[in-house]
PDB file of C-alpha atoms and ligand atoms in Angstrom:
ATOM      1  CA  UNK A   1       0.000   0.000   0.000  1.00 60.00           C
ATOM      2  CA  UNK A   2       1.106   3.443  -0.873  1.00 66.00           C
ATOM      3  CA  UNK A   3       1.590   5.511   1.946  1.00 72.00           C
ATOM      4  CA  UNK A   4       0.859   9.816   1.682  1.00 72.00           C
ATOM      5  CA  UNK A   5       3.270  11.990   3.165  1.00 77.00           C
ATOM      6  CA  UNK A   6       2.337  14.026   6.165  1.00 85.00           C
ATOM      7  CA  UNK A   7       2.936  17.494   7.238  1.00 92.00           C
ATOM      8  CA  UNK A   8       4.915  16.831  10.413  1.00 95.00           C
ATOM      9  CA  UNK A   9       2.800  17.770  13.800  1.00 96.00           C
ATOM     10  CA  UNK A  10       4.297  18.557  17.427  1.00 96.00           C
ATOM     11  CA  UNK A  11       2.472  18.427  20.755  1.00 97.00           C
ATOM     12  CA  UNK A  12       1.419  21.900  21.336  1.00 97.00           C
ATOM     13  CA  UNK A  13       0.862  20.864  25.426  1.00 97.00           C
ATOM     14  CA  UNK A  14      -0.152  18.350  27.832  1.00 97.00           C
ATOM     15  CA  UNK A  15      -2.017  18.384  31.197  1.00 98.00           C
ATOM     16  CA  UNK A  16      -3.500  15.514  33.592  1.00 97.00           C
ATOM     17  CA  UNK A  17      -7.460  15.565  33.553  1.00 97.00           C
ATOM     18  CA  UNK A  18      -9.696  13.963  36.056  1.00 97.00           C
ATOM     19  CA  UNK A  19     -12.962  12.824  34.196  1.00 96.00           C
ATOM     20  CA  UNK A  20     -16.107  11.307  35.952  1.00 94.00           C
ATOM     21  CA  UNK A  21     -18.825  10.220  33.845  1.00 91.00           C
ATOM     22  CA  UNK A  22     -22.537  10.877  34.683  1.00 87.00           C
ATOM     23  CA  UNK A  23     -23.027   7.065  35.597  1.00 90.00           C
ATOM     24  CA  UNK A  24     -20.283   7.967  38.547  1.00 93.00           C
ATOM     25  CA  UNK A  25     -17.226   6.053  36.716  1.00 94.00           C
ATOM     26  CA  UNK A  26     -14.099   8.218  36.628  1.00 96.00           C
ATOM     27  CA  UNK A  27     -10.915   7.941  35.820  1.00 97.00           C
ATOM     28  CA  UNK A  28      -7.654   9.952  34.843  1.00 96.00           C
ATOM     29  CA  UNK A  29      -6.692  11.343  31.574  1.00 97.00           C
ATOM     30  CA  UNK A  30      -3.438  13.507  29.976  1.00 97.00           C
ATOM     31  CA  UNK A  31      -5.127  15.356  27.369  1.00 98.00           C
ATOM     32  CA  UNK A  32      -2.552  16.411  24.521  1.00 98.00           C
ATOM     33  CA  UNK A  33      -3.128  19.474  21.828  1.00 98.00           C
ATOM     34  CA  UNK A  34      -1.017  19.403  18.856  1.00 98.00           C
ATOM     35  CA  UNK A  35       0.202  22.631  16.568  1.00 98.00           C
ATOM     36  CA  UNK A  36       0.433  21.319  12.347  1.00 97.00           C
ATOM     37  CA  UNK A  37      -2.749  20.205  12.207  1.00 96.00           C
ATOM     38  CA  UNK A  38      -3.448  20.026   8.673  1.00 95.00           C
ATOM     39  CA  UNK A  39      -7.201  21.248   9.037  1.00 92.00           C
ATOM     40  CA  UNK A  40      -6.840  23.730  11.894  1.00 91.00           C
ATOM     41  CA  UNK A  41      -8.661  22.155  14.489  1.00 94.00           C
ATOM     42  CA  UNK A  42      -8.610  21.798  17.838  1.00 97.00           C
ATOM     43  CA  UNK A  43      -8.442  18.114  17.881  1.00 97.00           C
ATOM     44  CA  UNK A  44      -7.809  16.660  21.073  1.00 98.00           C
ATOM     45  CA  UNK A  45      -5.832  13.011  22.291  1.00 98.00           C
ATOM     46  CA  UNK A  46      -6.444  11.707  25.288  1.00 98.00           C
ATOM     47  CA  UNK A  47      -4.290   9.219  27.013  1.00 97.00           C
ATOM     48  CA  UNK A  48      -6.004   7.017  29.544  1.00 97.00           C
ATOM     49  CA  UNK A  49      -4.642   4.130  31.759  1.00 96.00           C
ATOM     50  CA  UNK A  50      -0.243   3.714  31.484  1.00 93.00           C
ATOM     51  CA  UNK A  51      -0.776   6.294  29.093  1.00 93.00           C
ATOM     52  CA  UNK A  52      -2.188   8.602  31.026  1.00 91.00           C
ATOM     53  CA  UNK A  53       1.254   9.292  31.463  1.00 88.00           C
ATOM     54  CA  UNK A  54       3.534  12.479  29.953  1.00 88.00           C
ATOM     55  CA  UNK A  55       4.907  12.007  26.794  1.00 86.00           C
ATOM     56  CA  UNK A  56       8.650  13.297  27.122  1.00 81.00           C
ATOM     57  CA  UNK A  57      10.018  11.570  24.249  1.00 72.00           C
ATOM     58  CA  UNK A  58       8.247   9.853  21.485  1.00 64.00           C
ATOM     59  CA  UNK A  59       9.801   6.782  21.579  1.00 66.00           C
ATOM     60  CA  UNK A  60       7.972   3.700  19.648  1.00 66.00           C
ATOM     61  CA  UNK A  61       6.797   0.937  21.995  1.00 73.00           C
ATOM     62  CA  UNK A  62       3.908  -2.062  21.241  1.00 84.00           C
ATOM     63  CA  UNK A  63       0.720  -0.772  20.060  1.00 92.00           C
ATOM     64  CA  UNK A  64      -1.718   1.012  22.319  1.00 95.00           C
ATOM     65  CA  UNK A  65      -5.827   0.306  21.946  1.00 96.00           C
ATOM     66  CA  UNK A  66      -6.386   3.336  19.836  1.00 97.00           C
ATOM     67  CA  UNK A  67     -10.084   5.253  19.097  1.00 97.00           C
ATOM     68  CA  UNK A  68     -11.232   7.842  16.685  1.00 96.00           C
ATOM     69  CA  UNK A  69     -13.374   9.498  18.218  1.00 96.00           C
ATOM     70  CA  UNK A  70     -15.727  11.669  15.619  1.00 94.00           C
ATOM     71  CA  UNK A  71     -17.321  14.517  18.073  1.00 96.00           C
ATOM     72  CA  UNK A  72     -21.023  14.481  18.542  1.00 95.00           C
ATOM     73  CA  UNK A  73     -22.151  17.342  20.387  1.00 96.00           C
ATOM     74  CA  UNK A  74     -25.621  16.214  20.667  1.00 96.00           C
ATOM     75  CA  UNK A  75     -24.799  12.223  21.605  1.00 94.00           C
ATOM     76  CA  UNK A  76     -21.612  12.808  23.579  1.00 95.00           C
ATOM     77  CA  UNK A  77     -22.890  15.888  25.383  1.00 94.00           C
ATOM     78  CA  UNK A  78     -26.670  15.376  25.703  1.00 94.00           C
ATOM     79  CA  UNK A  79     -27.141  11.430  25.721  1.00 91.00           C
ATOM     80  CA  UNK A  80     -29.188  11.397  22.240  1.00 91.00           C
ATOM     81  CA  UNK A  81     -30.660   8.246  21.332  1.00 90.00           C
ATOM     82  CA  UNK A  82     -30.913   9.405  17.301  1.00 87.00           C
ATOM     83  CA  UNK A  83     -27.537   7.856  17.650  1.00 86.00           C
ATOM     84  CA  UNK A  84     -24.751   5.504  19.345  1.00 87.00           C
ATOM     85  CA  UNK A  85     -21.545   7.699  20.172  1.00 90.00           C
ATOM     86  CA  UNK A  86     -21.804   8.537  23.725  1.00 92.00           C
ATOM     87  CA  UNK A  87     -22.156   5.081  24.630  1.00 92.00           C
ATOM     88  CA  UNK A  88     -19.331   4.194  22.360  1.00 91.00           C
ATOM     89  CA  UNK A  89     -17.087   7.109  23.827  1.00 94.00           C
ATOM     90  CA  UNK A  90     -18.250   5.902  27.415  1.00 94.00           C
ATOM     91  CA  UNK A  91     -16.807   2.335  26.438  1.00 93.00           C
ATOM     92  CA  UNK A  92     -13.933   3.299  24.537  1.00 95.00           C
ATOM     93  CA  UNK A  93     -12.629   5.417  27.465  1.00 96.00           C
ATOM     94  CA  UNK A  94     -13.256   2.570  30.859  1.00 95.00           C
ATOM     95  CA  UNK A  95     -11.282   0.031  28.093  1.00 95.00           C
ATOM     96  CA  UNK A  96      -8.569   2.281  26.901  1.00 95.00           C
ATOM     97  CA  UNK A  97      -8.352   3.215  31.427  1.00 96.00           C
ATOM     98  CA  UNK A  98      -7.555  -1.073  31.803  1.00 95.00           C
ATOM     99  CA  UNK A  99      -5.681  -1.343  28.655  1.00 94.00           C
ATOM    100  CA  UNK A 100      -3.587   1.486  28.385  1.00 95.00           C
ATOM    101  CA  UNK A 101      -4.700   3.818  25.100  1.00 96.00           C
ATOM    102  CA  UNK A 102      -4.958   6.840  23.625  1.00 97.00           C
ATOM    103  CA  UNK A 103      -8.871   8.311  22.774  1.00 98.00           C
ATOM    104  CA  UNK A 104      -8.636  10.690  19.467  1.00 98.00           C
ATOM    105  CA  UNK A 105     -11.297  13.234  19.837  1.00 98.00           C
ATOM    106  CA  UNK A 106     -11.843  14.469  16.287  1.00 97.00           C
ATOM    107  CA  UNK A 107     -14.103  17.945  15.649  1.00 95.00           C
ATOM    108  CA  UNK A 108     -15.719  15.914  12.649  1.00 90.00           C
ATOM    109  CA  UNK A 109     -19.636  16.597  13.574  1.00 88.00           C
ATOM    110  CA  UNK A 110     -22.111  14.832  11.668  1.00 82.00           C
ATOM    111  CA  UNK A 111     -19.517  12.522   9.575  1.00 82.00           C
ATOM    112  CA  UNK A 112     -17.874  15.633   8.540  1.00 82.00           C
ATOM    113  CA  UNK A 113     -20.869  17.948   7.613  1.00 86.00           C
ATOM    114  CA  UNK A 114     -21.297  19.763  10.485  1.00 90.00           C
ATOM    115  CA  UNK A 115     -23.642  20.484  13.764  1.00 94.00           C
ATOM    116  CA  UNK A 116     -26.627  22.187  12.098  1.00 95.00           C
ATOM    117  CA  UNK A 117     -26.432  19.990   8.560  1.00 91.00           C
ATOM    118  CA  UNK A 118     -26.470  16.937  11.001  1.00 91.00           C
ATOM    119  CA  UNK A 119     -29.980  18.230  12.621  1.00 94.00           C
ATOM    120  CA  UNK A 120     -31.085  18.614   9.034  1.00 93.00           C
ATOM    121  CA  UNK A 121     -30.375  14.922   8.175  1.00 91.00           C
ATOM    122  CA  UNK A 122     -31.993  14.077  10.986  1.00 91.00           C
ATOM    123  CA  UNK A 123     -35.270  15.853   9.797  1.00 94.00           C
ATOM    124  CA  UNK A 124     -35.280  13.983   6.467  1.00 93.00           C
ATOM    125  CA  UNK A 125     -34.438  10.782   8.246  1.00 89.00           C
ATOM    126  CA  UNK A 126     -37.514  11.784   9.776  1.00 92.00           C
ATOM    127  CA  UNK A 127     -39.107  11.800   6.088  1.00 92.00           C
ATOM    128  CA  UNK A 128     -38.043   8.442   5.611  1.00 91.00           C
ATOM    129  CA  UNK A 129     -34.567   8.905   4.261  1.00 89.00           C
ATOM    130  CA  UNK A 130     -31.795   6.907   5.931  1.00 83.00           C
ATOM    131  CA  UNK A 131     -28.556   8.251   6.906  1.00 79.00           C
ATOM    132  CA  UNK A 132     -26.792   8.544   4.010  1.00 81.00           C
ATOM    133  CA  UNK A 133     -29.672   9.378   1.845  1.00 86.00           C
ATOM    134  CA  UNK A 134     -30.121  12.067   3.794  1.00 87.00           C
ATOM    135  CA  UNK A 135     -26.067  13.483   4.015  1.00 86.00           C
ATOM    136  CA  UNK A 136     -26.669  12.907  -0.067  1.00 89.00           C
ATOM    137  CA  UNK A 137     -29.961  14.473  -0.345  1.00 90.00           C
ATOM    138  CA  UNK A 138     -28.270  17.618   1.728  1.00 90.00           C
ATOM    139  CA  UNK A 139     -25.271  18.090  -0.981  1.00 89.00           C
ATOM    140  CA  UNK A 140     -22.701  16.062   0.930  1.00 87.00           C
ATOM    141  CA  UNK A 141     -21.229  12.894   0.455  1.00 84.00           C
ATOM    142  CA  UNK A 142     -21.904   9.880   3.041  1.00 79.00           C
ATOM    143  CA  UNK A 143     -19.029  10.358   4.619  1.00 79.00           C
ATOM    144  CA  UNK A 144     -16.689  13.759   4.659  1.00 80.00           C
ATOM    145  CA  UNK A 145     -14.404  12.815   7.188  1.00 85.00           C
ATOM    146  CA  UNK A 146     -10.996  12.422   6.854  1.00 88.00           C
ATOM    147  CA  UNK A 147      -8.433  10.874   9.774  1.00 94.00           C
ATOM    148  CA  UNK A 148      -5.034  12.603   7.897  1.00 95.00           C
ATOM    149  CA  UNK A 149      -4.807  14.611  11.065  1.00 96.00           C
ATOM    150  CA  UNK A 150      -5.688  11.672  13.322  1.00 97.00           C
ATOM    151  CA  UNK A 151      -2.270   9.655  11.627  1.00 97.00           C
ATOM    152  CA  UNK A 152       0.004  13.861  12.471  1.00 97.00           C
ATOM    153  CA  UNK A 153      -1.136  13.118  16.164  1.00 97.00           C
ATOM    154  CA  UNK A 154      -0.741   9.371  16.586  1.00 96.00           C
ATOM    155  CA  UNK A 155       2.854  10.286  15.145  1.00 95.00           C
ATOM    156  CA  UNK A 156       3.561  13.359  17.127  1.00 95.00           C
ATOM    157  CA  UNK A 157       2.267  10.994  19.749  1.00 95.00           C
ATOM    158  CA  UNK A 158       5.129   8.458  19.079  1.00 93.00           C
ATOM    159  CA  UNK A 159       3.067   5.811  17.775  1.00 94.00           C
ATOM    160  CA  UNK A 160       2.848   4.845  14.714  1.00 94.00           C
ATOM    161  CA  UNK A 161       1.437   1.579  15.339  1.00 95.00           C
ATOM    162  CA  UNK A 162      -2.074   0.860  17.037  1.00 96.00           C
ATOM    163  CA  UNK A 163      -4.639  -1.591  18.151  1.00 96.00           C
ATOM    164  CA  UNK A 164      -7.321  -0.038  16.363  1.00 96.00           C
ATOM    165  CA  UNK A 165     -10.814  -0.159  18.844  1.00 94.00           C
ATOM    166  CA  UNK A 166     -13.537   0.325  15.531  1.00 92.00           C
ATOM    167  CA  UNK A 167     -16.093  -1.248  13.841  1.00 85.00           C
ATOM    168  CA  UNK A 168     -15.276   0.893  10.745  1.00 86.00           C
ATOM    169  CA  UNK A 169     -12.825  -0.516   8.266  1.00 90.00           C
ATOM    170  CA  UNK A 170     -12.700   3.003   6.641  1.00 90.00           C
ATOM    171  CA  UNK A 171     -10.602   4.596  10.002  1.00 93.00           C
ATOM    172  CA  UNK A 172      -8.031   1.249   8.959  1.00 94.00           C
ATOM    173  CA  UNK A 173      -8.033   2.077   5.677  1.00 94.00           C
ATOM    174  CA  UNK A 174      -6.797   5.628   5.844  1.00 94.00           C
ATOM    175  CA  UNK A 175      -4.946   5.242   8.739  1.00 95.00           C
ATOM    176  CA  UNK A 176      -2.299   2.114   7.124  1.00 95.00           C
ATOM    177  CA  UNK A 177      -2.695   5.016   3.932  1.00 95.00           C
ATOM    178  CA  UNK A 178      -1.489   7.651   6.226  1.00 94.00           C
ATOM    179  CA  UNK A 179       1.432   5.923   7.252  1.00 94.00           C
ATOM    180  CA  UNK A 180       0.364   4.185  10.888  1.00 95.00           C
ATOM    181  CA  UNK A 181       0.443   0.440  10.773  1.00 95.00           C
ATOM    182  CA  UNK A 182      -3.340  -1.049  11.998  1.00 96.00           C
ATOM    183  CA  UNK A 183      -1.775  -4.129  13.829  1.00 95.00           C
ATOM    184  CA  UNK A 184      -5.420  -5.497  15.062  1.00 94.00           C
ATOM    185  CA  UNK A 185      -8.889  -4.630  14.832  1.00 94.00           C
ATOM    186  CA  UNK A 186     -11.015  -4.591  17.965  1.00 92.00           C
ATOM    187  CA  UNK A 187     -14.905  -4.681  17.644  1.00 89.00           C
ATOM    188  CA  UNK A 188     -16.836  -2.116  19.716  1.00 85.00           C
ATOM    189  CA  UNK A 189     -19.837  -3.591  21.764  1.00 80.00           C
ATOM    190  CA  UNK A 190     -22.816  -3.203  19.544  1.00 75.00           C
ATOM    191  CA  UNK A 191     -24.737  -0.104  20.640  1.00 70.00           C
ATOM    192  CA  UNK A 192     -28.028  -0.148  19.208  1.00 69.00           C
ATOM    193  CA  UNK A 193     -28.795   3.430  16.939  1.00 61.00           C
ATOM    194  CA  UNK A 194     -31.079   5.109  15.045  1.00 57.00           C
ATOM    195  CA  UNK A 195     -28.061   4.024  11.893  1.00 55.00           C
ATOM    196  CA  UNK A 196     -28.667   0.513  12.716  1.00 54.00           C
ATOM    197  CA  UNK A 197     -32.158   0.272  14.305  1.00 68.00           C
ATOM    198  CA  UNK A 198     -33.453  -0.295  10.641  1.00 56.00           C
ATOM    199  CA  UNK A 199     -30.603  -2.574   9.175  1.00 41.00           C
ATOM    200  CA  UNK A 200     -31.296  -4.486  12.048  1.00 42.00           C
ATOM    201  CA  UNK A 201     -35.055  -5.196  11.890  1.00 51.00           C
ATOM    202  CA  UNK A 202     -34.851  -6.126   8.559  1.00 35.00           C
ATOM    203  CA  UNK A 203     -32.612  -8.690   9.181  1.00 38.00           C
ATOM    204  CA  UNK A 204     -34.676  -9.929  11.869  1.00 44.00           C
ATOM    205  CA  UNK A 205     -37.611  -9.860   9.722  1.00 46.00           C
ATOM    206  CA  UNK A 206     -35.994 -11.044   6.997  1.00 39.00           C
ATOM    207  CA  UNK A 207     -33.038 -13.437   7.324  1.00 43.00           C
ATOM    208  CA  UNK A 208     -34.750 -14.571  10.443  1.00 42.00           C
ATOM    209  CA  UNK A 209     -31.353 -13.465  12.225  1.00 38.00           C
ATOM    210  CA  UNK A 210     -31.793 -13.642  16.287  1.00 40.00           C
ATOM    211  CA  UNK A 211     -31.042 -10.113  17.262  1.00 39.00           C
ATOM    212  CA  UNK A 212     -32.147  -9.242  21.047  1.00 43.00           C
ATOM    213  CA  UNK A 213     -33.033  -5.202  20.447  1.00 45.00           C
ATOM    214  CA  UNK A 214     -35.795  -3.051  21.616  1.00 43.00           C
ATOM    215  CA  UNK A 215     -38.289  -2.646  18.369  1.00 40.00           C
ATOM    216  CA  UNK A 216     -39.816   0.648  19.629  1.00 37.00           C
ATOM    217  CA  UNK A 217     -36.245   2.453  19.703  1.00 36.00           C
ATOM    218  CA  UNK A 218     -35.855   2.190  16.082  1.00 33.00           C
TER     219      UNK A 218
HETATM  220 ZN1   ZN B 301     -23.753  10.760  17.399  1.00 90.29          ZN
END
């Protein structure tokens, strides 16, 4: 695989964190910014269990559980149902605290479109559109985001390897592209979401799968 070139980025600063999630669980964090980002973002990394430790050096060791993170104001913030990422973030962070990992919190709302286009999907979804209908139906392709500047912090993070905690082969894909070597996959619990209510029933109904979820969410 052909690899892109990246613009070199540095860590900008570091400082240790506390977090305690509403469901009482806490733990610590080092949250790292970064200066180089290609996009100009305030992307942030947070390290979590023996990497909740300062980065002095970046010197290459085995490959930490890593997550992208895409930010969802109204899922991570506000506990909406229309969609699964606040109980993925909650999970991501207690396994990266036993493992040992570092949590990429990416400023992509809505798969890249944005805050407000997001609530507009949501309305034609409400139409009867599914999700990427609806991104398509709003001028935007399925999926906008990019993870170029997720590969400048893993490396400004010294690693350019990872355990990659996803369910989405597309963060692999343009990561290895990018230049950071995917060593494993990890699956992510399945968190039933308005994306996958539908996909789901129909293969209930249809393929006659046995899939234990709550009809009336969908
Ligand atoms: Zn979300």
């Amino acid at each position: 695989m052909t690899t892109v070139p990246l613009p070199k980025a540095t860590i900008r600063s570091q400082v240790s964190v506390p977090l305690r999630s509403a469901d009482g669980y806490s733990t610590a964090a080092r949250l790292f910014s970064f200066d180089g980002l290609v996009d100009g973002q305030e992307h942030l990394a947070f390290g979590l269990g023996d990497r909740a430790a300062a980065v002095i050096s970046a010197s290459p060791g085995p490959a930490p559980l890593v997550r992208l993170h895409s930010e969802c104001l109204t899922g991570d913030v506000f506990g909406s149902q229309r969609c699964d990422c606040g109980a993925q973030l909650r999970e991501a962070v207690e396994r990266m605290a036993v493992s040992g990992g570092f949590l990429l919190y990416l400023r992509q709302e809505g798969r890249g479109i944005g805050l407000y286009a997001k609530l507009e999907a949501y309305a034609l979804q409400d139409a009867g559109l599914d999700t990427y209908e609806a991104n398509l139906a709003l001028g935007h392709r399925e999926d906008e985001r990019s993870y170029l500047v997720a590969a400048q912090m893993l490396l400004a993070l010294g690693v350019p390897q990872v355990a990659l905690l996803s369910n989405n082969p597309d963060k692999a894909r343009q990561l290895q592209r990018f230049g950071v070597t995917v060593t494993e996959r990890v699956p992510t619990a399945v968190h039933l979401s308005e994306a996958n209510a539908r996909y789901l029933a129909t293969k209930a109904q249809r393929g006659a799968h046995t899939i234990d979820f709550p009809l009336s969410a969908g």
